[in-house]
Short mmCIF file of C-alpha atoms in Angstrom, two decimals:
data_model
loop_
_atom_site.label_atom_id
_atom_site.label_comp_id
_atom_site.label_asym_id
_atom_site.label_seq_id
_atom_site.Cartn_x
_atom_site.Cartn_y
_atom_site.Cartn_z
CA MET A 1 23.36 -1.85 -22.29
CA LYS A 2 21.79 -1.79 -25.73
CA GLN A 3 19.28 1.02 -26.31
CA LYS A 4 15.69 -0.25 -26.31
CA THR A 5 13.41 0.69 -29.15
CA GLU A 6 9.88 1.92 -28.53
CA ASN A 7 8.44 -1.45 -29.59
CA ASP A 8 10.93 -3.40 -27.41
CA ALA A 9 9.96 -1.25 -24.43
CA TYR A 10 6.26 -1.82 -25.10
CA LEU A 11 6.67 -5.60 -25.43
CA THR A 12 8.82 -5.84 -22.30
CA LEU A 13 6.44 -3.73 -20.20
CA ALA A 14 3.32 -5.49 -21.54
CA ALA A 15 4.83 -8.86 -20.57
CA LEU A 16 5.67 -7.49 -17.13
CA CYS A 17 2.14 -6.14 -16.65
CA ALA A 18 0.62 -9.43 -17.79
CA GLN A 19 2.37 -11.16 -14.87
CA ALA A 20 1.51 -8.70 -12.06
CA GLU A 21 -0.16 -5.37 -11.42
CA HIS A 22 1.99 -2.30 -12.01
CA CYS A 23 1.25 1.41 -11.89
CA GLN A 24 2.08 4.09 -14.45
CA TYR A 25 4.85 5.51 -12.26
CA GLU A 26 6.70 2.18 -12.17
CA MET A 27 6.48 1.82 -15.94
CA LEU A 28 7.71 5.38 -16.52
CA GLU A 29 10.63 4.81 -14.14
CA LYS A 30 11.67 1.71 -16.07
CA MET A 31 11.55 3.62 -19.38
CA ARG A 32 13.59 6.46 -17.84
CA ARG A 33 16.24 3.97 -16.74
CA TRP A 34 16.29 2.61 -20.28
CA GLU A 35 16.82 6.22 -21.44
CA LEU A 36 13.85 6.08 -23.80
CA PRO A 37 13.02 9.55 -25.18
CA GLU A 38 10.06 11.24 -23.47
CA GLU A 39 7.81 11.28 -26.52
CA GLU A 40 8.35 7.51 -26.96
CA GLN A 41 7.65 7.01 -23.24
CA ALA A 42 4.37 8.87 -23.65
CA ARG A 43 3.34 6.76 -26.64
CA VAL A 44 4.24 3.49 -24.90
CA MET A 45 2.42 4.58 -21.74
CA HIS A 46 -0.67 5.61 -23.72
CA ARG A 47 -0.72 2.23 -25.43
CA LEU A 48 -0.29 0.31 -22.16
CA VAL A 49 -3.15 2.26 -20.56
CA SER A 50 -5.49 2.08 -23.55
CA GLU A 51 -4.93 -1.69 -23.83
CA ARG A 52 -5.56 -1.98 -20.06
CA TYR A 53 -2.18 -3.44 -19.20
CA VAL A 54 -1.78 -0.58 -16.74
CA ASP A 55 -4.66 0.69 -14.62
CA ASP A 56 -3.75 2.73 -11.53
CA GLU A 57 -7.09 2.11 -9.80
CA ARG A 58 -6.86 -1.66 -10.32
CA TYR A 59 -3.25 -1.52 -9.11
CA ALA A 60 -4.23 0.49 -6.02
CA ARG A 61 -6.97 -2.01 -5.09
CA ALA A 62 -4.56 -4.95 -5.32
CA PHE A 63 -1.84 -3.02 -3.48
CA VAL A 64 -4.14 -2.04 -0.60
CA LYS A 65 -5.52 -5.56 -0.26
CA ASP A 66 -2.03 -7.10 -0.17
CA LYS A 67 -0.53 -4.59 2.23
CA VAL A 68 -3.39 -4.74 4.71
CA ARG A 69 -3.91 -8.50 4.68
CA TYR A 70 -0.41 -9.86 4.21
CA ASN A 71 1.98 -7.14 5.38
CA LYS A 72 -0.41 -6.06 8.17
CA TRP A 73 -0.11 -2.37 7.36
CA GLY A 74 -2.52 0.28 8.54
CA ARG A 75 -4.27 2.94 6.48
CA ARG A 76 -1.63 5.66 6.94
CA LYS A 77 1.28 3.49 5.84
CA VAL A 78 -0.61 2.20 2.80
CA GLU A 79 -1.67 5.74 1.90
CA GLN A 80 1.92 6.95 2.08
CA ALA A 81 3.12 4.08 -0.10
CA LEU A 82 0.46 4.88 -2.72
CA TRP A 83 1.50 8.54 -2.60
CA GLN A 84 5.10 7.49 -3.28
CA LYS A 85 3.85 5.51 -6.29
CA ARG A 86 2.23 8.76 -7.55
CA ILE A 87 -1.31 7.33 -7.47
CA ASP A 88 -3.88 10.16 -7.83
CA GLU A 89 -5.41 11.48 -4.62
CA ASP A 90 -8.99 10.64 -5.65
CA ILE A 91 -8.04 7.04 -6.50
CA ARG A 92 -6.12 6.69 -3.21
CA GLN A 93 -9.03 7.96 -1.13
CA ARG A 94 -11.65 5.93 -2.99
CA VAL A 95 -9.70 2.67 -2.67
CA LEU A 96 -8.72 3.25 0.97
CA ASP A 97 -12.32 4.09 1.87
CA GLU A 98 -13.37 0.68 0.54
CA VAL A 99 -11.51 -0.98 3.42
CA ASP A 100 -13.72 -0.82 6.49
CA ASP A 101 -12.59 -0.41 10.09
CA ASP A 102 -13.46 -4.04 10.88
CA GLU A 103 -10.78 -5.26 8.49
CA TYR A 104 -8.15 -3.03 10.12
CA LEU A 105 -9.33 -4.25 13.53
CA SER A 106 -9.08 -7.89 12.45
CA VAL A 107 -5.48 -7.26 11.36
CA LEU A 108 -4.40 -5.10 14.29
CA LYS A 109 -5.92 -7.03 17.19
CA PRO A 110 -3.80 -10.21 16.73
CA LEU A 111 -0.72 -8.03 16.08
CA LEU A 112 -1.24 -6.20 19.38
CA GLN A 113 -1.95 -9.43 21.25
CA GLN A 114 1.28 -10.94 19.97
CA LYS A 115 3.25 -7.76 20.71
CA ARG A 116 1.75 -7.58 24.22
CA ARG A 117 3.14 -11.06 25.01
CA THR A 118 6.68 -10.06 24.01
CA THR A 119 6.79 -6.51 25.41
CA LYS A 120 8.26 -5.76 28.82
CA ALA A 121 6.81 -2.87 30.77
CA SER A 122 6.66 -1.82 34.43
CA SER A 123 2.99 -0.80 34.29
CA ASP A 124 -0.13 -1.16 32.17
CA TYR A 125 0.21 2.47 31.16
CA GLU A 126 3.77 1.94 29.88
CA LEU A 127 2.72 -1.25 28.09
CA ASN A 128 -0.16 0.54 26.36
CA GLN A 129 2.14 3.37 25.29
CA LYS A 130 4.56 0.88 23.75
CA LEU A 131 1.69 -0.89 21.97
CA VAL A 132 0.35 2.42 20.65
CA ARG A 133 3.79 3.40 19.30
CA PHE A 134 4.15 -0.03 17.68
CA ALA A 135 0.72 0.21 16.00
CA ILE A 136 1.37 3.77 14.81
CA SER A 137 4.66 2.62 13.28
CA ARG A 138 2.64 0.02 11.33
CA GLY A 139 0.45 2.81 9.95
CA PHE A 140 -2.70 2.35 11.99
CA THR A 141 -4.74 5.37 12.99
CA TYR A 142 -5.14 6.25 16.64
CA ASP A 143 -8.90 5.61 16.67
CA ILE A 144 -8.42 2.02 15.43
CA ILE A 145 -5.59 1.48 17.95
CA ARG A 146 -7.76 2.84 20.73
CA LYS A 147 -10.61 0.46 19.78
CA CYS A 148 -8.24 -2.52 19.95
CA LEU A 149 -6.76 -1.50 23.28
CA ASP A 150 -10.19 -0.70 24.75
CA ILE A 151 -11.48 -4.09 23.63
CA ASP A 152 -8.52 -5.76 25.35
CA ASP A 153 -8.75 -3.65 28.52
CA VAL A 154 -12.48 -3.97 29.20
CA PRO A 155 -13.28 -6.94 31.46
CA ASP A 156 -16.08 -9.25 30.40
CA GLU A 157 -19.43 -8.32 31.92
CA ASP A 158 -21.88 -11.04 32.92
#
């Protein structure tokens, strides 16, 4: 592979960022794979950030929205994914706190209802344990899971 120049790297990454949100970590990883010297990486990264092609907070907001709504992930799984992308702790917490419990409930409740229909269990207790494990594996917190299961378990009162 031909060595990329600093300007080539900038143009390639700017085009990539113009098409979709990307975080600083992803851009740095690409430049490392291209074996761009560190000082050139820093200059390219500074330029991408200053020209607002890369914005970790904007990226985190889009990432959280997509993962919760479309992938049906819970807070813990999204938080871990953002950590792996090296998003700052304060940005992670701020963006995750913007998603209220009602949104997680609206995602988890249909998931649990669907899972309940396809899960075999010898008792309600065993069924609930399987549903809890399933929801935890999707990254939902126990208090949100409990709310969904309590809503399902409480009979309607007239």
